[in-house]
Coordinates of C-alpha atoms in Angstrom, one line a residue:
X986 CA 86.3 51.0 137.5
X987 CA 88.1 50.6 134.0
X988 CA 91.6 48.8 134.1
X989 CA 93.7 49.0 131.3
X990 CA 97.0 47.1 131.9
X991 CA 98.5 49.2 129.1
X992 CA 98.8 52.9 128.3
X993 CA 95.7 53.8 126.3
X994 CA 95.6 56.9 124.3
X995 CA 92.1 58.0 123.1
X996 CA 92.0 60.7 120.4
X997 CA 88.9 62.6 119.7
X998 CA 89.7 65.0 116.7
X999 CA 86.7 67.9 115.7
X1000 CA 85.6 67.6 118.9
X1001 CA 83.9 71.7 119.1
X1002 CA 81.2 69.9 116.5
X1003 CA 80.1 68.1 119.5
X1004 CA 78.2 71.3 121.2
X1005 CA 76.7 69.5 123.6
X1006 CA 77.3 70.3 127.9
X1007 CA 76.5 66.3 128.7
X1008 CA 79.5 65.5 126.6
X1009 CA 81.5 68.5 128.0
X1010 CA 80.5 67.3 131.7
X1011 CA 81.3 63.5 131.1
X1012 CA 84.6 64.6 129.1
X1013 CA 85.9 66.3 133.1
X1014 CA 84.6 63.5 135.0
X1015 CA 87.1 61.3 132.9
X1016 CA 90.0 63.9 133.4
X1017 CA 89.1 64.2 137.3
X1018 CA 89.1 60.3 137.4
X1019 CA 92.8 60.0 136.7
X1020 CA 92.3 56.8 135.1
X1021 CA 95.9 54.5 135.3
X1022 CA 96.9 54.4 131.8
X1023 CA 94.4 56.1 129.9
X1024 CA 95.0 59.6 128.4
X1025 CA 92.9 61.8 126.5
X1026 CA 94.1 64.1 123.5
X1027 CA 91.2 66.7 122.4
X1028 CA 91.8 68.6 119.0
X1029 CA 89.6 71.7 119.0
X1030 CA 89.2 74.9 117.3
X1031 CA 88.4 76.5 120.1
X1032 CA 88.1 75.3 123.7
X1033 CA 84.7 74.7 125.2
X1034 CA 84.6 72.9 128.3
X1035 CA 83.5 75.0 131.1
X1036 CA 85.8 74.4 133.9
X1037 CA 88.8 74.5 131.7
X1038 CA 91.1 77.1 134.2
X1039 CA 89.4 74.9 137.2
X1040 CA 90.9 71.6 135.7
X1041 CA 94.0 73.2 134.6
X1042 CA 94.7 74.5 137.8
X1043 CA 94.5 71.7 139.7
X1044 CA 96.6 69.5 137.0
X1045 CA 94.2 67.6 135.5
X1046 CA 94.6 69.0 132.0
X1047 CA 97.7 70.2 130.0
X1048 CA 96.0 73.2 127.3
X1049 CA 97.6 73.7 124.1
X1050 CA 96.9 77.0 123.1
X1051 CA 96.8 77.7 119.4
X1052 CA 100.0 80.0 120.0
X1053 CA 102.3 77.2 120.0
X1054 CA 101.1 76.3 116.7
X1055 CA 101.7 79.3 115.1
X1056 CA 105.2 78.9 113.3
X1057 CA 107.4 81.9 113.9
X1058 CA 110.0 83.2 111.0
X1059 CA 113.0 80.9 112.2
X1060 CA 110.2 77.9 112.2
X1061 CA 109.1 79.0 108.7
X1062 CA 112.8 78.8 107.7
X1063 CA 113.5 75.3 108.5
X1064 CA 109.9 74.0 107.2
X1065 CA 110.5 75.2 104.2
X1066 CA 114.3 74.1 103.8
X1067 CA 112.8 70.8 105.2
X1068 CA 110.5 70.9 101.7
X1069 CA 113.8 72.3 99.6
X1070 CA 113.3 75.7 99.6
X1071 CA 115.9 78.0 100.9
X1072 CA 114.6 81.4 102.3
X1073 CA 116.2 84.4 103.5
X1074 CA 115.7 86.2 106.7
X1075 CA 113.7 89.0 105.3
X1076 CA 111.6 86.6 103.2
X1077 CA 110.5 84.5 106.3
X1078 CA 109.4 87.4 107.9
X1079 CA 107.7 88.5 105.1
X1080 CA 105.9 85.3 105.3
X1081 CA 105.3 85.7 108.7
X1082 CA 103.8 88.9 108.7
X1083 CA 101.6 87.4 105.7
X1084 CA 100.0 84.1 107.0
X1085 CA 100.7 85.2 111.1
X1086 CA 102.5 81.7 111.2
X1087 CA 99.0 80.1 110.1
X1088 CA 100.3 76.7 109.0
X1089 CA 97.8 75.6 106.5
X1090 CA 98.7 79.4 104.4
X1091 CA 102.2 78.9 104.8
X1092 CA 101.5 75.2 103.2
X1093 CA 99.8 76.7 100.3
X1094 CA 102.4 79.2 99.8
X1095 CA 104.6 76.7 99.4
X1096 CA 103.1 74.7 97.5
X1097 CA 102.4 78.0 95.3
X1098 CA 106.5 78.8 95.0
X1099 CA 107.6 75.0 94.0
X1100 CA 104.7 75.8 90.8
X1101 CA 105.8 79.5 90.4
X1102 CA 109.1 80.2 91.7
X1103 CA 107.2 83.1 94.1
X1104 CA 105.0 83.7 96.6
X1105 CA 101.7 85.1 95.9
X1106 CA 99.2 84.7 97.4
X1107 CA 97.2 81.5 96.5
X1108 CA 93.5 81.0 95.8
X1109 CA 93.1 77.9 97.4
X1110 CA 94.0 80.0 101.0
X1111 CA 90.8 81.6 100.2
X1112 CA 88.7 78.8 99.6
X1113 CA 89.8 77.4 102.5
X1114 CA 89.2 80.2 104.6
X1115 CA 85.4 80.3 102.3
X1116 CA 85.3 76.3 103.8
X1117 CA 86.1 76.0 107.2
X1118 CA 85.8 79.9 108.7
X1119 CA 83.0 81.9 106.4
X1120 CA 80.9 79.5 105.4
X1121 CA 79.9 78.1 109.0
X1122 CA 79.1 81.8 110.2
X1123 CA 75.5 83.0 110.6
X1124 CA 74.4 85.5 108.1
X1125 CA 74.2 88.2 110.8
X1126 CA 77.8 87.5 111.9
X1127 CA 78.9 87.3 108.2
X1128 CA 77.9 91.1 107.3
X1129 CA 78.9 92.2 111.5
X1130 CA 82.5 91.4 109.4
X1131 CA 82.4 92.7 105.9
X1132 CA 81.2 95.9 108.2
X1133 CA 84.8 96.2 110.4
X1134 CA 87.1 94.4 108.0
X1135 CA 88.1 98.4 106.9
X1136 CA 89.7 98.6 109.8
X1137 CA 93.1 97.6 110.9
X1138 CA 92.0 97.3 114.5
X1139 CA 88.4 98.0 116.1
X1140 CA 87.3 98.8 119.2
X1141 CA 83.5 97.9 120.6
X1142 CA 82.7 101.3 120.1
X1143 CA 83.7 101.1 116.4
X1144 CA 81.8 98.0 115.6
X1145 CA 78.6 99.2 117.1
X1146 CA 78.9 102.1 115.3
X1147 CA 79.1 100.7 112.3
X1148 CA 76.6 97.7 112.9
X1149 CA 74.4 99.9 114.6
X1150 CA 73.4 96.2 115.8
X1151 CA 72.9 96.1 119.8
X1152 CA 74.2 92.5 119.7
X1153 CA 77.6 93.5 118.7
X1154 CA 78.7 92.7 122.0
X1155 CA 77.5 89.6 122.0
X1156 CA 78.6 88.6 118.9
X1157 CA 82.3 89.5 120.1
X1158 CA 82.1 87.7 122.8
X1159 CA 81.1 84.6 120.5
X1160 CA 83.8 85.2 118.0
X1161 CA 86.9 85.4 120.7
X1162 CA 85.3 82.0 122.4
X1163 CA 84.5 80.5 118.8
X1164 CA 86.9 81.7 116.4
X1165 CA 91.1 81.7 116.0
X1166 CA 90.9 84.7 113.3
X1167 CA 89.8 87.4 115.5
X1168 CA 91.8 88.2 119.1
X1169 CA 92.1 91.1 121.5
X1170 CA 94.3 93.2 123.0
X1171 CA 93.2 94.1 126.6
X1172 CA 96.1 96.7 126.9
X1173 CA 94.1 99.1 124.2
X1174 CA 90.6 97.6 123.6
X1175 CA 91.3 96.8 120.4
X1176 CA 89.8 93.6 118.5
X1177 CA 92.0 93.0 115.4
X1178 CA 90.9 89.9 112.4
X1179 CA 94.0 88.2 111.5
X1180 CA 95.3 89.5 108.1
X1181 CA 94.7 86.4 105.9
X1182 CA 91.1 86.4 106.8
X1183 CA 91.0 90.3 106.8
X1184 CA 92.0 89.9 102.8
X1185 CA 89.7 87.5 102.5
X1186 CA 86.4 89.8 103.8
X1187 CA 87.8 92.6 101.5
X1188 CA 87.7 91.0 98.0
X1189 CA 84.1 89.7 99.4
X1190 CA 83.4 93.5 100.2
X1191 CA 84.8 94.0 96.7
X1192 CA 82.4 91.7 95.5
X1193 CA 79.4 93.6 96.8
X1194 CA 79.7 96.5 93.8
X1195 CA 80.9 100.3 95.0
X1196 CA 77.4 102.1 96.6
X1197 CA 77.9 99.3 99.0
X1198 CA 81.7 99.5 99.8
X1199 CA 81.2 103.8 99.3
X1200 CA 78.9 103.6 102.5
X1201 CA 80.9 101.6 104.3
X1202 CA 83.6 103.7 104.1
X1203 CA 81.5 107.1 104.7
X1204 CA 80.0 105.5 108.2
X1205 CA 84.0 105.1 109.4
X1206 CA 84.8 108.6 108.3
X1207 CA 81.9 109.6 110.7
X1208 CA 83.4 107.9 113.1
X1209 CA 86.7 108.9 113.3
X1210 CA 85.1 112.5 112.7
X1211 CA 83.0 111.9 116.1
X1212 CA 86.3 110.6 117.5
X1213 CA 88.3 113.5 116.2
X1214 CA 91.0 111.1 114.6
X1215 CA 90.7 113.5 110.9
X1216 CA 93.4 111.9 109.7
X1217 CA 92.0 108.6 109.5
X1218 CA 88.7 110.6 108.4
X1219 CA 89.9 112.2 105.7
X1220 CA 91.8 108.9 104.7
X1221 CA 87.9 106.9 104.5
X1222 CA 86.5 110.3 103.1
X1223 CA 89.2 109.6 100.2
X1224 CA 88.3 106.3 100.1
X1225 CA 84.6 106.7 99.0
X1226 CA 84.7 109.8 96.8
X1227 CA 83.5 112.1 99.0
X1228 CA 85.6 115.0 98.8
X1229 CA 83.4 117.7 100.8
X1230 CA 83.6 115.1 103.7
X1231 CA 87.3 115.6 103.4
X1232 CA 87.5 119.5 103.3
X1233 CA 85.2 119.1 106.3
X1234 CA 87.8 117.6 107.9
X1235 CA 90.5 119.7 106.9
X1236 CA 88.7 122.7 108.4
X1237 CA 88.0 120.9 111.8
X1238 CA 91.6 120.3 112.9
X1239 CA 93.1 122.6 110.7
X1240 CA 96.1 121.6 109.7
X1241 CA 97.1 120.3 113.7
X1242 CA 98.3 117.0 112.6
X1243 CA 99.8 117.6 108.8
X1244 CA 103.3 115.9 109.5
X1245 CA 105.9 114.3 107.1
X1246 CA 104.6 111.1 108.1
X1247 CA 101.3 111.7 106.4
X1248 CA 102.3 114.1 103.5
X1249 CA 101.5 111.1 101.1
X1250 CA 98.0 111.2 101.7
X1251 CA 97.3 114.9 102.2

């Protein structure tokens, strides 16, 4: 029954802190209401309500998917000129490829190249990644990525190898619904953690001394040895010392795969 005479906008910013299906529920009831005048604008980290495709399918909602806020290298160039700083081509896709258009890292770089004239990469990235991503993360969670951040890309299979934790699963499931760092490609079944955040869990696997990080790396050369990928094998073999792992390896596809492209680590 409300009548508002002028157009209303009602913002509600943080609004995945809710957590709560009463609020979710009431929040569709106003968009199914079509109220004259009054519009809603939800800022979330990740969207929760639980007829979202229902409601968007039948109009009731426009969804803003964090895609269209990921600045792309031609973007990059004109925020930064807009901030007097003049890139090249190669440089904004360097950047790019860095931050995967994350606005809040690109912000930081900047800030980081106005101080010292370059870009590396700046602590406070980190921290905010420590602050708003890590931090939050149940403990379980917390070591289910220290244990895949080795990888490039994972599949299910991978992570529950080297979790050994039957709720990996579940935990994906979580993280795709939850979190903006991790996605999935359907086409390959591969899970990948975007980059910035990927640096981030390897200086805190750095952190956690070498017998630590040395099994880490010995359960993924298992893996890939299971998997028959001795390539990537002997590569985490390599990685934690263990050099009878690798000659292992070498015997078990011997010498199929030796190409120029991998010369460098053979």
């Amino acid at each position: 029954d409300i009548n508002l005479a002028d157009k209303t906008v009602i913002v509600i910013d943080d609004y995945h802190l809710t957590d709560n299906s009463a609020v979710d529920s009431f929040i569709e009831q106003l968009a199914e209401s079509e109220i004259s005048n009054m519009h809603l604008v939800i800022a979330v980290r990740f969207a929760s309500l639980h007829r979202l495709e229902e409601l968007i399918l039948k109009g009731y909602i426009y969804h803003i998917k964090k895609e269209t806020f990921e600045f792309m290298p031609n973007e990059i160039m004109n925020y930064y000129r807009l901030n007097g700083i003049t890139l090249s081509e190669s440089e904004a896709q360097k950047l790019y490829s860095d931050t995967e258009g994350w606005i809040s890292a690109l912000y930081l770089l900047m800030l980081e190249h106005k101080v010292n004239g370059m870009f590396t990469p700046a602590n406070n990235i980190y921290k905010l990644l420590e602050k708003t991503v890590y931090t939050p993360l149940s403990d379980e969670i917390k070591e289910f990525f220290i244990s895949v951040c080795i990888f490039e890309g994972f599949t299910l299979g991978q992570a529950e190898f080297m979790t050994k934790n039957k709720q990996t699963c579940e935990y994906l499931s979580t993280l795709m619904s939850s979190n903006t760092f991790i996605t999935y490609d359907s086409s390959t079944r591969t899970y990948y953690i975007h980059k910035i955040f990927s640096g981030y869990l390897k200086e805190l696997l750095d952190g956690k001394g070498t017998e630590y990080r040395n099994k880490l790396y010995k359960k993924a050369a298992e893996w890939y040895m299971e998997s028959g990928d001795y390539y990537n094998a002997r590569r985490c073999f390599y990685q934690c010392g263990d050099f009878d792992g690798i000659l292992v390896a070498l015997e078990k596809d011997r010498s199929n795969i030796f190409t120029a492209l991998n010369k460098d680590l053979l």
